[in-house]
Coordinates of C-alpha atoms in Angstrom, one line a residue:
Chain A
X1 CA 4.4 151.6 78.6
X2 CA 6.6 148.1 78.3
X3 CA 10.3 149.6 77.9
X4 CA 13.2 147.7 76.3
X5 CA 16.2 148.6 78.1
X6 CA 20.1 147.3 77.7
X7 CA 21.5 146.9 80.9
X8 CA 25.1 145.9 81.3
X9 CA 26.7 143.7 84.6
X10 CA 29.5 142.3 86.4
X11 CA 28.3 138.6 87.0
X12 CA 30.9 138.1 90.0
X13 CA 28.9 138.6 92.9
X14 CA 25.6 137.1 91.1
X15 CA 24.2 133.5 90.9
X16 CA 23.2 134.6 87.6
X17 CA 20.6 136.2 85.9
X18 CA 17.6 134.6 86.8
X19 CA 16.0 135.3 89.8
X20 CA 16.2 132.1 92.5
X21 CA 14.7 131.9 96.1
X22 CA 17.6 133.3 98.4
X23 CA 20.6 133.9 95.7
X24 CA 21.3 137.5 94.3
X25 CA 20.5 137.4 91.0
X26 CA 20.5 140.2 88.1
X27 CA 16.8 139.8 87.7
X28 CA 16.0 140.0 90.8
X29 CA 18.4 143.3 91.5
X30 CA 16.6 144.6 88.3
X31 CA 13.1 144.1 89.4
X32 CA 13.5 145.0 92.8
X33 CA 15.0 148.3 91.4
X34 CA 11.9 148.9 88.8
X35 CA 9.6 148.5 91.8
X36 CA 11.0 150.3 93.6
X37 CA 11.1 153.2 90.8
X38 CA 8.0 152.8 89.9
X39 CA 6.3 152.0 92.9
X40 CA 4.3 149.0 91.4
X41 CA 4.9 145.2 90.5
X42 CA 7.4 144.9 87.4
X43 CA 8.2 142.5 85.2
X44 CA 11.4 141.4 83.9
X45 CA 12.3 139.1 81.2
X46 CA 15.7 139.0 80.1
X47 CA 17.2 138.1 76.9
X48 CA 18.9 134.4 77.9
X49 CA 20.2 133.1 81.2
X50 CA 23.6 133.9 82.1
X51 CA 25.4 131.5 84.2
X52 CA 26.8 132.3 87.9
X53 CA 30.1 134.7 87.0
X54 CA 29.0 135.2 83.8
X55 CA 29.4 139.0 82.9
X56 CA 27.3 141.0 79.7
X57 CA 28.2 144.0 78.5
X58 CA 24.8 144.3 76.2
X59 CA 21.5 142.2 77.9
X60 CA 18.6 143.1 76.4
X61 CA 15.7 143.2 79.3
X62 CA 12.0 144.4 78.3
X63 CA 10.4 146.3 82.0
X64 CA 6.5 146.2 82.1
X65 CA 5.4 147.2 85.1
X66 CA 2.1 146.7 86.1
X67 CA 0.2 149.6 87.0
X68 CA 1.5 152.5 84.7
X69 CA -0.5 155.1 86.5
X70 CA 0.6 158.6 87.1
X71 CA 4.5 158.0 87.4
X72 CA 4.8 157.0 83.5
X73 CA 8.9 157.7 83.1
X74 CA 9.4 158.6 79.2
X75 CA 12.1 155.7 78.3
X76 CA 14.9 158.6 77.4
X77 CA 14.8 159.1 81.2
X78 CA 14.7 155.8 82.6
X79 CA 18.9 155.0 82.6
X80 CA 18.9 158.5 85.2
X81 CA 15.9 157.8 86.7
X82 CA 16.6 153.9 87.9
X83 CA 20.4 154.4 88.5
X84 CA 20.1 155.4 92.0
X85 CA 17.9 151.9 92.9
X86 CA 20.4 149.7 91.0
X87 CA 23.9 148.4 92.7
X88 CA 26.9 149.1 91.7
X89 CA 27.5 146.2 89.7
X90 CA 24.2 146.4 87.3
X91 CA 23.8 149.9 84.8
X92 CA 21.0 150.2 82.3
X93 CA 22.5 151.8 79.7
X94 CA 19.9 152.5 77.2
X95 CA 16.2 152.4 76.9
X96 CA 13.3 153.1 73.7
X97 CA 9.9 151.6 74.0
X98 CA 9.3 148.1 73.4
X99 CA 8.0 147.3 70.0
X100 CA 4.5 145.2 70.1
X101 CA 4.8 141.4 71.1
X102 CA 8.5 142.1 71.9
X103 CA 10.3 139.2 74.0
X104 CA 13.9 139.9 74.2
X105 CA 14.5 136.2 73.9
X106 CA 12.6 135.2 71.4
X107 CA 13.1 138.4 69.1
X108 CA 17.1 137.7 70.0
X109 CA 18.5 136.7 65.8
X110 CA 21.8 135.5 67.6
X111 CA 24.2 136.8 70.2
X112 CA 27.7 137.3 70.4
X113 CA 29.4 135.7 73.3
X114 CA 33.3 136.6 73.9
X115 CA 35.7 135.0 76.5
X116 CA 38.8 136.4 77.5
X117 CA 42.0 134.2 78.6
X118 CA 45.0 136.1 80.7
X119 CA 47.6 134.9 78.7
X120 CA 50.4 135.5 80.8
X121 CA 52.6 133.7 83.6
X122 CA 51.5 135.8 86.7
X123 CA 48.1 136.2 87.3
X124 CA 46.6 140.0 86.6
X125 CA 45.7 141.6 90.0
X126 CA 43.1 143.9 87.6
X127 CA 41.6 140.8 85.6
X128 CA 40.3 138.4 88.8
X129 CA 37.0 137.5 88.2
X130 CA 37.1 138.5 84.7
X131 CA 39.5 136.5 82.2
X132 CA 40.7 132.9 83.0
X133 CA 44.3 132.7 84.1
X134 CA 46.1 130.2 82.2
X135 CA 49.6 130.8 82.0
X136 CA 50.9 128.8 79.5
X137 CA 51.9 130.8 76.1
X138 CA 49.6 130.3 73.0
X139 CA 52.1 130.7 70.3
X140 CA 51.7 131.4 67.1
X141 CA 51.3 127.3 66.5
X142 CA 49.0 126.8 69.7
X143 CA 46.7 129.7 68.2
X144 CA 46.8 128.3 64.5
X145 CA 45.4 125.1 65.5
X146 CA 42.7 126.7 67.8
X147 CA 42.1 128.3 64.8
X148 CA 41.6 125.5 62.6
X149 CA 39.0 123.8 65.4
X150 CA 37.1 126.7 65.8
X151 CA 36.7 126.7 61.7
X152 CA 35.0 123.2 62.3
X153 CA 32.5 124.8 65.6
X154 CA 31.4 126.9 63.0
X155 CA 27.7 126.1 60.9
X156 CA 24.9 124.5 61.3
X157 CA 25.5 121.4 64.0
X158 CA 23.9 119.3 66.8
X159 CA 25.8 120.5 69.4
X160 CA 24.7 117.6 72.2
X161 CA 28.4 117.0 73.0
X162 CA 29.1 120.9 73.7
X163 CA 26.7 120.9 76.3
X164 CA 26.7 120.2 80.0
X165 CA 25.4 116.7 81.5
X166 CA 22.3 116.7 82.5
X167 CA 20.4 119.8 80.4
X168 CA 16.8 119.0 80.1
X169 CA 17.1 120.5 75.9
X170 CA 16.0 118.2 73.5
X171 CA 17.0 120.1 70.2
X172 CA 20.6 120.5 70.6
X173 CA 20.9 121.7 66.9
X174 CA 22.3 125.3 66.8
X175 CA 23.9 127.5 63.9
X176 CA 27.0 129.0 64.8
X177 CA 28.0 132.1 62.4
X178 CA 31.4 132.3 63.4
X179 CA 34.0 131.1 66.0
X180 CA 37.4 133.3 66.1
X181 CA 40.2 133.2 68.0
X182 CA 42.5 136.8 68.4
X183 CA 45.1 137.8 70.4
X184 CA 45.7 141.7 71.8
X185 CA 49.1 141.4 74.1
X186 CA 48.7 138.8 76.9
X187 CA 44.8 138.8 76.8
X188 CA 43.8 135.9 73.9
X189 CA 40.0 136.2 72.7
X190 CA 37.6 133.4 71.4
X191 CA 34.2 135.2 70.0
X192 CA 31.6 133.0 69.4
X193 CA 28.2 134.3 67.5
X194 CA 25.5 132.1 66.9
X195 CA 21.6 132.2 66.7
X196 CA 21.5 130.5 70.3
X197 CA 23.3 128.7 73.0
X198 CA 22.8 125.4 75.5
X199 CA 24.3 125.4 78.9
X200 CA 27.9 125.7 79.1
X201 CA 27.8 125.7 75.2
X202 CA 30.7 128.3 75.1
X203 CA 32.6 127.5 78.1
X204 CA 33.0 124.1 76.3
X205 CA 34.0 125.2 73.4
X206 CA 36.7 127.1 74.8
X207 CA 38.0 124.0 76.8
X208 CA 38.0 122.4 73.6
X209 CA 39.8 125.0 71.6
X210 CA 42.6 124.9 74.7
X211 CA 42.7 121.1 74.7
X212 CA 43.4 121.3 71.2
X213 CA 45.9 124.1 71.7
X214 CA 47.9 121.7 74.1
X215 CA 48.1 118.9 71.6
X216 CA 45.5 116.8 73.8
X217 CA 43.1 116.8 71.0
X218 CA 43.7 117.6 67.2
X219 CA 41.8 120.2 65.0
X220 CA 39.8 117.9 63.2
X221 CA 38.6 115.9 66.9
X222 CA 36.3 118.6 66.6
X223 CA 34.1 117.5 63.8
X224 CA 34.7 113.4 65.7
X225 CA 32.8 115.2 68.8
X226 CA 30.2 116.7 67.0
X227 CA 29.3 113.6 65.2
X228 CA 29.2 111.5 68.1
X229 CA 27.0 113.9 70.6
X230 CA 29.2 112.8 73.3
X231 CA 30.3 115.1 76.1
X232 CA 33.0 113.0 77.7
X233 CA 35.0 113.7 74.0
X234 CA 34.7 117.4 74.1
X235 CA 37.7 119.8 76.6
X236 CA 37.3 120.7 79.8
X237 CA 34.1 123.5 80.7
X238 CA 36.5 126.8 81.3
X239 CA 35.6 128.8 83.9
X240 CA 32.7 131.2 84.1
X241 CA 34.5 133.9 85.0
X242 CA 36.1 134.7 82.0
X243 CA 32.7 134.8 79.5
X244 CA 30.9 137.8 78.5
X245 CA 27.7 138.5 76.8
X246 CA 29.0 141.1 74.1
X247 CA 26.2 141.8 71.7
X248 CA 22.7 140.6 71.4
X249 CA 21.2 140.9 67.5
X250 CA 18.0 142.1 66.9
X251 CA 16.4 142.1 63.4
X252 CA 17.7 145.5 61.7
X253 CA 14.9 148.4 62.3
X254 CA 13.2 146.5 65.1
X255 CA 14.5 148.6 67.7
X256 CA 13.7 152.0 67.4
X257 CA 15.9 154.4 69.8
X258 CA 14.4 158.0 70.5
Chain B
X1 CA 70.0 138.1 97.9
X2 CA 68.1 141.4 97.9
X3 CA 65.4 141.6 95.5
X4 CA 64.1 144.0 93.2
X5 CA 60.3 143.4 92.0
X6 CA 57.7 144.9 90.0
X7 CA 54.4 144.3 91.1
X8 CA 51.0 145.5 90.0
X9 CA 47.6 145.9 92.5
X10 CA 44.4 146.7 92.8
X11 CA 43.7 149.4 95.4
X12 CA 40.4 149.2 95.9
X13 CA 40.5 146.5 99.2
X14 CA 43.6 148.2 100.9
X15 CA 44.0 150.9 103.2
X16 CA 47.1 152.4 100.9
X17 CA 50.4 150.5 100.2
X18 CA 51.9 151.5 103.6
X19 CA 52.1 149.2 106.4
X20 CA 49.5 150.8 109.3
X21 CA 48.3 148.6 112.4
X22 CA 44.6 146.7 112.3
X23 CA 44.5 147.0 108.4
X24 CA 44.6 145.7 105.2
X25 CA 47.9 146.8 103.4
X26 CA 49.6 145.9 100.3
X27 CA 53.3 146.1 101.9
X28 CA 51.3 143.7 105.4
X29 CA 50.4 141.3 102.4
X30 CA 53.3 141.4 100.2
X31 CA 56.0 140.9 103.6
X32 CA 53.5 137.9 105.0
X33 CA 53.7 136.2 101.2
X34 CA 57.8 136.6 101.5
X35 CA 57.6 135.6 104.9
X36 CA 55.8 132.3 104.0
X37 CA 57.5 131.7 100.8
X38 CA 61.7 132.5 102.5
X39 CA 60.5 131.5 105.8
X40 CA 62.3 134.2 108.2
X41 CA 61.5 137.6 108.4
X42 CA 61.6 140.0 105.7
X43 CA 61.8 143.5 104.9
X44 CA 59.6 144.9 101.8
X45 CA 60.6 148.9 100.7
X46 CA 58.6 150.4 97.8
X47 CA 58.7 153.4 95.3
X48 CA 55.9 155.1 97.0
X49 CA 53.1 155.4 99.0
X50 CA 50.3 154.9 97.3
X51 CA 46.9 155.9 99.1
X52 CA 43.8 153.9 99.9
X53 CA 42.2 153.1 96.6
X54 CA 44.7 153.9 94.5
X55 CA 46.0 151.1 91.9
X56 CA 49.2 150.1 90.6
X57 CA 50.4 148.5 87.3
X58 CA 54.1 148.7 88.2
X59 CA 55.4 149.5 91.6
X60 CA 58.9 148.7 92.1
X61 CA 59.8 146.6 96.0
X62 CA 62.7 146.1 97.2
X63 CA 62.7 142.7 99.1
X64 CA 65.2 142.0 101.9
X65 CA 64.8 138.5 103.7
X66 CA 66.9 138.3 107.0
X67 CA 68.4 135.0 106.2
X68 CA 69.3 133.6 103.3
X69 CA 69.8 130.1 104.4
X70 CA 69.5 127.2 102.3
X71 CA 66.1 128.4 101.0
X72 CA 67.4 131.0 98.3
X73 CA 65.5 131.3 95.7
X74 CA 66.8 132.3 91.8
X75 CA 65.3 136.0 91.3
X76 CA 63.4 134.4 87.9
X77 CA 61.6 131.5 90.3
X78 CA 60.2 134.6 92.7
X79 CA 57.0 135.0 90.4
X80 CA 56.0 131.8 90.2
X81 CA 57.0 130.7 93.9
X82 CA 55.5 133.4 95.9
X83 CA 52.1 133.4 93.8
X84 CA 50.2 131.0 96.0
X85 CA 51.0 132.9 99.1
X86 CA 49.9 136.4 97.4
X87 CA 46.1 137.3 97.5
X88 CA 44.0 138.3 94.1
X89 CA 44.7 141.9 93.9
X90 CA 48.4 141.9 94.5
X91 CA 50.9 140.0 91.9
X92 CA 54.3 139.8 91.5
X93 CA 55.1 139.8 87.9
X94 CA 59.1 140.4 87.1
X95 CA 62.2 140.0 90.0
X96 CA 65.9 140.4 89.5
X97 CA 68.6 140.6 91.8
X98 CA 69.0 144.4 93.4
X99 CA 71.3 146.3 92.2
X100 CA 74.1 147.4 95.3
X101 CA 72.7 150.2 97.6
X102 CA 69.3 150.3 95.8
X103 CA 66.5 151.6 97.1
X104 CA 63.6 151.8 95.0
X105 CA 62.3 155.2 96.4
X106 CA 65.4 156.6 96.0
X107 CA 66.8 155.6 93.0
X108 CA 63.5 156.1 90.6
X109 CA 63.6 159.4 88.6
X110 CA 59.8 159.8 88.1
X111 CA 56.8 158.3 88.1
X112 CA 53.4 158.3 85.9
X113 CA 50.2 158.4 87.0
X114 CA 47.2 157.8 84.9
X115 CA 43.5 159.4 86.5
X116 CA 40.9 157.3 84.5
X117 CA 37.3 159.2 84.3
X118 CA 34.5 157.2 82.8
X119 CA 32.7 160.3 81.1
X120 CA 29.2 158.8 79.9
X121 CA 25.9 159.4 81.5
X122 CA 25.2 155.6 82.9
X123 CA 27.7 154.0 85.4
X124 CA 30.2 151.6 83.4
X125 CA 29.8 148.5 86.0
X126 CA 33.2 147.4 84.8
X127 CA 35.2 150.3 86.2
X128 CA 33.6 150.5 89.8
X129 CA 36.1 152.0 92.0
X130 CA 38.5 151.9 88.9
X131 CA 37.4 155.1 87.4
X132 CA 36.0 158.5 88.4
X133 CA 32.2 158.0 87.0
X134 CA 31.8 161.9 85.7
X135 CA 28.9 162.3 83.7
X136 CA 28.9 165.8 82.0
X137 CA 30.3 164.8 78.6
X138 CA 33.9 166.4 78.3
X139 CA 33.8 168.0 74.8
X140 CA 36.3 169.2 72.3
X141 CA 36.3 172.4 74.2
X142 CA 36.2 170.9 77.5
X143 CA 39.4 168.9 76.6
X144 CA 41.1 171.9 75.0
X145 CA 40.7 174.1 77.8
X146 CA 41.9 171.2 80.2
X147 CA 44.9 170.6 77.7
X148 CA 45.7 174.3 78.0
X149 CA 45.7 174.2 82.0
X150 CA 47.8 171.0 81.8
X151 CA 50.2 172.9 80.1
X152 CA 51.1 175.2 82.8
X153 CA 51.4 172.7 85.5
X154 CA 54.1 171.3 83.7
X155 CA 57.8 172.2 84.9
X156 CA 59.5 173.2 87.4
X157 CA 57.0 175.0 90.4
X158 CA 56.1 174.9 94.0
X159 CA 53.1 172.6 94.0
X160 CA 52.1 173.8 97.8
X161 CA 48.1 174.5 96.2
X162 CA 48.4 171.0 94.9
X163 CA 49.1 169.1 98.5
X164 CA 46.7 168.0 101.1
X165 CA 46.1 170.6 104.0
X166 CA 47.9 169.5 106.8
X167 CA 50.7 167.4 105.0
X168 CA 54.1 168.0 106.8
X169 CA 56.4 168.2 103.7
X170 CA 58.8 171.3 103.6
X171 CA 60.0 171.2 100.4
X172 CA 57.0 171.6 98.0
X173 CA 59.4 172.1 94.9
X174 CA 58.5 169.5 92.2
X175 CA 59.0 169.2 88.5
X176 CA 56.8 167.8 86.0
X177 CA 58.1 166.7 83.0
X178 CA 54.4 166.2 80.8
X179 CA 50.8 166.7 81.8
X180 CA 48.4 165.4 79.3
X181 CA 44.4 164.9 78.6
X182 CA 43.1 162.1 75.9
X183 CA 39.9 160.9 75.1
X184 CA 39.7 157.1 74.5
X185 CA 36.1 156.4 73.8
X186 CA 34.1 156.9 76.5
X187 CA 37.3 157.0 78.7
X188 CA 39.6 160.1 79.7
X189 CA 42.8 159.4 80.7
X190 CA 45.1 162.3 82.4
X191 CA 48.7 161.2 82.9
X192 CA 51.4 163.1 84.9
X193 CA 55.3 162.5 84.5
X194 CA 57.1 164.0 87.5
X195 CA 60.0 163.9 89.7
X196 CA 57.9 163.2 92.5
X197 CA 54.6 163.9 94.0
X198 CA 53.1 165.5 96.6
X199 CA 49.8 164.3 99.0
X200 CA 46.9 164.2 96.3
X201 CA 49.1 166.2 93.9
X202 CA 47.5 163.8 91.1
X203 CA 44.1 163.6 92.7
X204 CA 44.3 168.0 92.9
X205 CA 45.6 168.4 89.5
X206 CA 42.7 166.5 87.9
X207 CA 40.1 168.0 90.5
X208 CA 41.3 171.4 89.0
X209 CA 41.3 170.3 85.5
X210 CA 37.8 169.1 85.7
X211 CA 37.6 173.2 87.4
X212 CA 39.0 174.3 83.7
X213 CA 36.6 171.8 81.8
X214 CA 33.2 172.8 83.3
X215 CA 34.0 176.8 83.2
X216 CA 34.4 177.2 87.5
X217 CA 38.3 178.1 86.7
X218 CA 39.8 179.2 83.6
X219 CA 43.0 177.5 82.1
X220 CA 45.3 180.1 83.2
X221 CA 44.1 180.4 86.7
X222 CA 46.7 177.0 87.3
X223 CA 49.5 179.8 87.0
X224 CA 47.7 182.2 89.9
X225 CA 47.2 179.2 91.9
X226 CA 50.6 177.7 91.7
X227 CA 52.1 181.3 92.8
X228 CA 49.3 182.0 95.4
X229 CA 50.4 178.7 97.0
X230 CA 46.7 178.1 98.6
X231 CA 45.2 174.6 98.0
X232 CA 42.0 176.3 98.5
X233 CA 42.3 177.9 95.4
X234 CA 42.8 175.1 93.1
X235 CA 40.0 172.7 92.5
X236 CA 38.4 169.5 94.3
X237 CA 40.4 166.4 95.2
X238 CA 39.4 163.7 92.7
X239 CA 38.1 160.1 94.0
X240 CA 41.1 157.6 94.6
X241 CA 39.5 154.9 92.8
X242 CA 40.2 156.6 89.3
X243 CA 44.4 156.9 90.3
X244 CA 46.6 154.1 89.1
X245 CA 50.4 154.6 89.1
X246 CA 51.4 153.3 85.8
X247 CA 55.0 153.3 85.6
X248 CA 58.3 153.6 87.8
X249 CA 61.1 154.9 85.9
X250 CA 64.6 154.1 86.7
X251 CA 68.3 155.4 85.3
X252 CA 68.9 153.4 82.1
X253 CA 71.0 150.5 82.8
X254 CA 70.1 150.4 86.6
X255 CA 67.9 147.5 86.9
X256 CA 69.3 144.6 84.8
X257 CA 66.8 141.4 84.3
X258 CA 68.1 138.0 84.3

């Protein structure tokens, strides 16, 4: 049995997803708990590579372990089952079996990425860790221009200047479905779906969007920095903390829940 | 200048609000940060006590520093200046000047608490220790029959069944103005509106409503418990980490903000 599984996590205390030599990672957490469950060798590929802080509310993980033996778990029981070998900070949520040749990353269509910005002078004593403090107001004006910018993210680009110095990719071209920008009270949104994603592609982006909200870049920079690939042009990287993998999109009917 | 702030925490790291020796306390933290920021000593009175765990998203202080001097700082500036000396899970985020004789104990005429229970088979590793994981789904029923025994906790009774054992208050009178179940999702949130509140009168209500929803007590068993008077009749004491006091009221008029 290979099971697909959805796991959710709060990337704070993790160097990230993928597993490293002496760091606590999600991957490792997740295998370690499979192992244990199963009482083989597992393994765990994920669906992309979050970053240090990064949360997900929907990761798409696909569990083979190794020796299926007599202790075959039917996938409706596996979120019950492994809950007790995972920490706090990791759930799997839901689980089918894995179609044939399915790689969560490669099957991945696109994924939806949101990051969340406390709006608000004084810091939120319930949002540390998870939305990125910046206390100056977005008005209607400041949000209207991100607006515009994130109108130009959007389509079919070489992204080379929205990603961090130093990433070994060579085809920085991506699509990007849609970039929006919403507020709800004092939290202010940016959503960002797109087919995939370079290193600190979003994080970028949303240092951009802010730079243009402050009047330190104007709307149409945006499409300047595309065009010349350069990374010095594009805002600030934002912090990790306040990004989260929302949705990963799977072709429709590939995914068969029981 | 006496001043009267609303701050919000999260419980989680603290031993309770109340200022014990050898621990971590949201009135120790909150007196250091004013002691730092005015530079003499200072006194800090809250609203309540608040127990270990529990979270607040307004709790009203009143802040007394023993010498003015020639460091006074405007009640608007307070938010702003004392941030830096406050850790994460404690912020200050409104002050005005105290009204005369004001004592925010004293002079609020209720309180709401919110009890958040994450009711969904798989842990939500977003609400660790900020909701009570229970993972019998709460149906229509379920709810109705909790609504039902909420009813009859609200007015005016002796809430002795709903205190701790060994508590030392006399008067065990209290009144509560609403008591109320929703579903929000996955999420239900139970708030109560009272004059006051006893040792784990929140946590013992919702143990006892959960009682109602799962068939171990029926709804108007509340009415035999609150005559009996015996807190062993009345259900389990919820977790703490589900409790968040969500609002301090005041008379209208009392509290004027610059």
């Amino acid at each position: 049995m290979r099971y697909l599984a959805f796991i959710q996590y709060l990337g704070t205390a993790f160097s990230g997803y993928q597993v490293q030599p002496n760091r606590r990672t999600v991957q490792g957490d997740l295998c370690r708990a499979c192992e244990a469950l199963f009482a083989c060798p597992c393994r765990v590929s994920g669906c992309s590579r979050t970053d240090s802080g990064v949360h997900a509310e929907e990761f798409c993980v696909l569990i083979e372990p190794a020796d299926e033996g007599h202790a075959a778990i039917p996938p409706k029981k596996l979120p019950l089952a492994i809950a007790e070998h995972l920490p706090p900070d990791i759930s799997l949520i839901r689980c089918t079996e894995a179609p044939p040749d399915f790689h969560p990353r490669y099957a991945a269509q696109g994924k939806i990425y949101r990051y969340d910005i406390w709006n608000a002078p004084a810091r939120n004593p319930f949002l540390t860790d998870r939305a990125w403090h910046y206390p100056r107001y977005l008005d209607e004006r400041a949000l209207s221009r991100m607006r515009q910018a994130a109108k130009l993210i959007e389509g079919r680009h070489d992204f080379a200047a929205f990603m961090a110095d130093g990433s070994a990719i060579v085809d920085t071209v991506r699509t990007v479905f849609s970039c929006t920008c919403e507020r709800e009270g004092q939290l202010v949104h940016i959503r960002v779906h797109g087919d995939g994603f370079l290193y600190n592609m979003v994080r970028i982006i949303v240092g951009t969007l802010i730079a243009v909200a402050t009047d330190k870049l104007a709307p149409q920079d945006v499409q300047t920095i595309l065009e010349a690939k350069r990374r010095v042009l594009a805002g600030m990287t934002a912090p990790a903390c306040g990004l989260t993998l929302e949705h990963v999109i799977y072709p429709d009917g590939l995914i068969v829940w029981e």
